Coordinates of C-alpha atoms in Angstrom, one line a residue:
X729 CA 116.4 127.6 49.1
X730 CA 113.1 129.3 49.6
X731 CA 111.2 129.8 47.0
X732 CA 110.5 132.9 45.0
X733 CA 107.8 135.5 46.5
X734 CA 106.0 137.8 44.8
X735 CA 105.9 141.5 45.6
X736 CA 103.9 142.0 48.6
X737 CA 100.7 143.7 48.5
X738 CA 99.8 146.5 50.8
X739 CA 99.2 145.4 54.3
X740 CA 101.4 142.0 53.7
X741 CA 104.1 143.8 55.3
X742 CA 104.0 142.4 58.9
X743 CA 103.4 139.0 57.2
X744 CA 106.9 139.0 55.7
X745 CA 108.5 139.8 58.4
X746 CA 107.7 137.1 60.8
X747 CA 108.3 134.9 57.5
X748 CA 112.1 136.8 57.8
X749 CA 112.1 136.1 61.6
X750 CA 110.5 132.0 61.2
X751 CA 113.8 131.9 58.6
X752 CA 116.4 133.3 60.6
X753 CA 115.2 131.3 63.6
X754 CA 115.4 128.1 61.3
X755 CA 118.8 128.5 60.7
X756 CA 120.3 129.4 64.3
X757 CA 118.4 126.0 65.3
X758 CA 120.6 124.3 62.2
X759 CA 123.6 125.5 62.5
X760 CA 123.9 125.8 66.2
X761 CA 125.4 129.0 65.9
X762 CA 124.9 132.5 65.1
X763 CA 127.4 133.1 62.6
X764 CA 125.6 131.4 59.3
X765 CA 122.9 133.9 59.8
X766 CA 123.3 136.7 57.3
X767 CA 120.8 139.2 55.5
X768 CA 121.7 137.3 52.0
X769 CA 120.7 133.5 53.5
X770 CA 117.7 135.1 56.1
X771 CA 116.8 136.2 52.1
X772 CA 117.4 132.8 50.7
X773 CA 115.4 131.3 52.9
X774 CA 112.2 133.3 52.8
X775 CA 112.4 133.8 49.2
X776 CA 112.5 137.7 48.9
X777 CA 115.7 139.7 47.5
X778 CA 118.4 141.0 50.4
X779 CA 116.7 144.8 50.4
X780 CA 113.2 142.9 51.5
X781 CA 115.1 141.8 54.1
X782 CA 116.1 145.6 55.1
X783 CA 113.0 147.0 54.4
X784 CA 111.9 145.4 57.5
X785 CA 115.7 145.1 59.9
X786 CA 118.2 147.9 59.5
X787 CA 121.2 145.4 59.8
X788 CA 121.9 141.7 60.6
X789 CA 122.0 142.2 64.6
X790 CA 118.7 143.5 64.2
X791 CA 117.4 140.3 62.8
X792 CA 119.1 137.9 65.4
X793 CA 118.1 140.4 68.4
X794 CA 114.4 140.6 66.9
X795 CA 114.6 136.6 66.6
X796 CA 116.2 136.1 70.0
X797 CA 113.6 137.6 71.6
X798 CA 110.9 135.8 70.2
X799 CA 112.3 132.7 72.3
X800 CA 112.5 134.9 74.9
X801 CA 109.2 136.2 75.0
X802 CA 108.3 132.3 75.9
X803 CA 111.1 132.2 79.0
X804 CA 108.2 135.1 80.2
X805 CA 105.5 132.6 80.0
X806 CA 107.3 130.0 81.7
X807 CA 108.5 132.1 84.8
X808 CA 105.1 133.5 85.7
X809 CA 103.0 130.3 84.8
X810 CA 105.5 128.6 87.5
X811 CA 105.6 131.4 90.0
X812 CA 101.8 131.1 90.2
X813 CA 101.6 127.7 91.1
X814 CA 102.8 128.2 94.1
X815 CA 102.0 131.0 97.4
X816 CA 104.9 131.0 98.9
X817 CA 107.3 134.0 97.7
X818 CA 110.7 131.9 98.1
X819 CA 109.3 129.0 96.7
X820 CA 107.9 131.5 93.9
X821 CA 111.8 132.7 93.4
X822 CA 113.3 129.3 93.4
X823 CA 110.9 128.1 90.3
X824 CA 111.4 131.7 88.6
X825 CA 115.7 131.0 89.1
X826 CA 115.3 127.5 87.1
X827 CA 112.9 128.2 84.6
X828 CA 115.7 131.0 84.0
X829 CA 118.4 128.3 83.8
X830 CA 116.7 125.8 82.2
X831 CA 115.7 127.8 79.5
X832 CA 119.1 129.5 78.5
X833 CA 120.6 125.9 78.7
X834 CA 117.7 124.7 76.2
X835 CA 118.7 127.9 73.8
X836 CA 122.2 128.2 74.2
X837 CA 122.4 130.6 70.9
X838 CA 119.7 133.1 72.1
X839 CA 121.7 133.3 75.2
X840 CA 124.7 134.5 74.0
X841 CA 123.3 136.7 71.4
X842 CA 121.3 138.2 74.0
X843 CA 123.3 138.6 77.5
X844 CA 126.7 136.8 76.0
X845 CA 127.8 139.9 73.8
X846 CA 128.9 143.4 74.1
X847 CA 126.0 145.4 74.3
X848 CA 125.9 149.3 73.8
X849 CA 122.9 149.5 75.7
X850 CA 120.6 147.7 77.7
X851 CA 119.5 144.7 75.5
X852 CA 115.5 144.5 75.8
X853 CA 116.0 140.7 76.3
X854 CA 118.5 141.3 79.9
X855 CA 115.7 144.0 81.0
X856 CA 113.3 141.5 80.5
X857 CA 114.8 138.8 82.7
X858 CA 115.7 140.8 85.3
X859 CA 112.5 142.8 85.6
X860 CA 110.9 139.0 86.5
X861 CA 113.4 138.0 89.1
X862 CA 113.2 141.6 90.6
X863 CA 109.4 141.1 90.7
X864 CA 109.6 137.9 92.6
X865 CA 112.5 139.0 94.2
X866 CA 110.4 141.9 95.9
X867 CA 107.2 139.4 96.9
X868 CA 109.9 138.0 99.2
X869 CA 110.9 141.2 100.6
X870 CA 107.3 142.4 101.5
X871 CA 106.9 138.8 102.9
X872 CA 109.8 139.8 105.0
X873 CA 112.3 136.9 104.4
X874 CA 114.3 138.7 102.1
X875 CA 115.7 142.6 103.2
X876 CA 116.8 145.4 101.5
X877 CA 115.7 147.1 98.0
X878 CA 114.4 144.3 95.9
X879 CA 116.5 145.3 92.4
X880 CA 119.7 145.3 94.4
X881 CA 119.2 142.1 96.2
X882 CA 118.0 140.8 92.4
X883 CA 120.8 141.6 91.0
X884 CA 123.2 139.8 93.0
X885 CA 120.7 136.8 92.6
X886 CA 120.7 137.5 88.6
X887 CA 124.3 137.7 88.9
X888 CA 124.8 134.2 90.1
X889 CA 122.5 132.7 87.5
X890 CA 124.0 133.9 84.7
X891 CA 127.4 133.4 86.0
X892 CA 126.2 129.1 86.3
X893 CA 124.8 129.0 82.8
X894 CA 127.1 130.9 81.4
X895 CA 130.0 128.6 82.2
X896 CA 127.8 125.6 81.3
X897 CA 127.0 127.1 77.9
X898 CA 130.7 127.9 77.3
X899 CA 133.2 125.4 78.5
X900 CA 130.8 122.4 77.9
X901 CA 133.8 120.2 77.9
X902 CA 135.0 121.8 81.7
X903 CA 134.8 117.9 84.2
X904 CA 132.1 119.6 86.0
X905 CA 131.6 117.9 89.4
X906 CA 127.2 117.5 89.2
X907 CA 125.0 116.8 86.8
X908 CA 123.5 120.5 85.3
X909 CA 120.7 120.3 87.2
X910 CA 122.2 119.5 90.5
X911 CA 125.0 122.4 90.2
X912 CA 121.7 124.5 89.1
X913 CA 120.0 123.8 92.2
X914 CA 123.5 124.1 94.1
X915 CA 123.9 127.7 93.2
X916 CA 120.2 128.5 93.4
X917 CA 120.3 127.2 97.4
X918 CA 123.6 129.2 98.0
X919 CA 122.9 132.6 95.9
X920 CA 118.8 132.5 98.1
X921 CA 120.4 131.3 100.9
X922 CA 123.5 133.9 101.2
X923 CA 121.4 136.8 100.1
X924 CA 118.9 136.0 103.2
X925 CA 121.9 136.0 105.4
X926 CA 123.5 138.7 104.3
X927 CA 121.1 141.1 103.9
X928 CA 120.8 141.2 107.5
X929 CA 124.2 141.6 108.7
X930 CA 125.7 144.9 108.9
X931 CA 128.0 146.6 106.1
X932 CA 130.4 146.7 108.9
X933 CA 130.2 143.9 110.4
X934 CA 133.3 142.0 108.8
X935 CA 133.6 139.2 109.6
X936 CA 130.2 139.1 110.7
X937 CA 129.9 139.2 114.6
X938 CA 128.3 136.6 116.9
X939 CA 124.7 138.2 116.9
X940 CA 123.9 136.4 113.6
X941 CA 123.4 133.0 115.2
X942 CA 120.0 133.8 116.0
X943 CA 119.1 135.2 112.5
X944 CA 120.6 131.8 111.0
X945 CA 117.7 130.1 112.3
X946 CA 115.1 132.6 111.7
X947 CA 116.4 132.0 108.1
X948 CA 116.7 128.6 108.4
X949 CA 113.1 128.2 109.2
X950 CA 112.3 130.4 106.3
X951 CA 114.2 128.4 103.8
X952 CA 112.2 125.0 103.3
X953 CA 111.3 125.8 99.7
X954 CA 114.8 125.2 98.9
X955 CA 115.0 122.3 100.4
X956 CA 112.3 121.0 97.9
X957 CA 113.3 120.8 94.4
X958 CA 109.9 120.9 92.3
X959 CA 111.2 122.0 88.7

């Protein structure tokens, strides 16, 4: 139990609430889980009464959002500080894909609480990670190895991403057949990969026609990053 504050002065105000988030953030990395955090222990723990607590978060999914995106605000950090490390635009994808990965797996809460859930809107933390695969998504695009409108073509990469680390986050007991990071690095190569190929077949080309052999090794050629795990 935290113990008791006094009444905060003027100008204390943003003070207390990181001490609210630092609690609440405590507690999801006990417990393992969202569900133990509530207004009343959040309250506990930082020492203040339960209306503190509201003064500063109109409701409990405001505090676990507002603390969820803290971490996130790190996964940021990570993909650009690895994108820059490198020139090439594919290569630059690849790294942003498994910092993406390797993060969610390392904060399996934050990740559900954050793209796992219902959301009525669009949660601040999704736009976030998508807005930084989009970005490196369209560095390939102007490069010309990837074709097509950037967000759409990030999507479907986004799409495959969470799809892998979702699965791994909830059915850990599932006999998958790789280690994490080898299925990671699996599905990176095949979502990069397909999206190269098949943003340059037709819509109606199905199945696609003969004339793609000779994109297959233009995109082969293209596609050495991948064959060069660095992460």
């Amino acid at each position: 139990m935290g113990a008791k504050r006094t009444k905060a002065r003027p100008g204390e105000g943003e003070k207390l609430r990181g001490e609210i988030l630092s609690a609440a953030d405590a507690l999801l990395g006990e417990e393992g889980t969202d569900a133990a955090l509530t207004l009343r222990a959040v309250a506990r723990r930082t020492g203040v009464s339960t209306p503190s607590v509201y003064a500063h978060f109109p409701s409990r999914d405001a505090v676990l959002e507002a603390v969820c995106l803290r971490v996130w605000d790190e996964l940021e950090r990570r993909m650009r500080e690895h994108a820059a490390e490198v020139a090439d635009p594919m290569r630059a994808l690849s790294r942003c894909a498994r910092v993406y990965a390797r993060f969610a797996l390392d904060h399996p809460v934050q990740y559900r609480v954050l793209l796992m859930r219902p959301s009525g809107g669009s949660s601040p933390g999704a736009v976030a990670c998508f807005r930084h695969l989009a970005d490196a998504t369209a560095a390939c695009v102007r490069a010309g190895i990837l074709r097509g409108e950037p967000e759409v073509l990030a999507v479907g990469l986004w799409s495959a991403m969470h799809g892998c680390v979702s699965l791994l986050i909830a059915q850990p007991g599932f006999d998958w057949p790789e280690e994490p990071e080898a299925l990671i690095d699996t599905v990176i190569r095949m979502a990069g990969l397909g999206t190269a190929l098949a943003c340059r077949v037709p819509r109606e080309a199905n199945p696609p026609s003969a004339e793609l052999a000779a994109d297959l090794d233009e995109v082969a050629a293209g596609w050495a990053p991948f064959k060069d795990r660095t992460d």
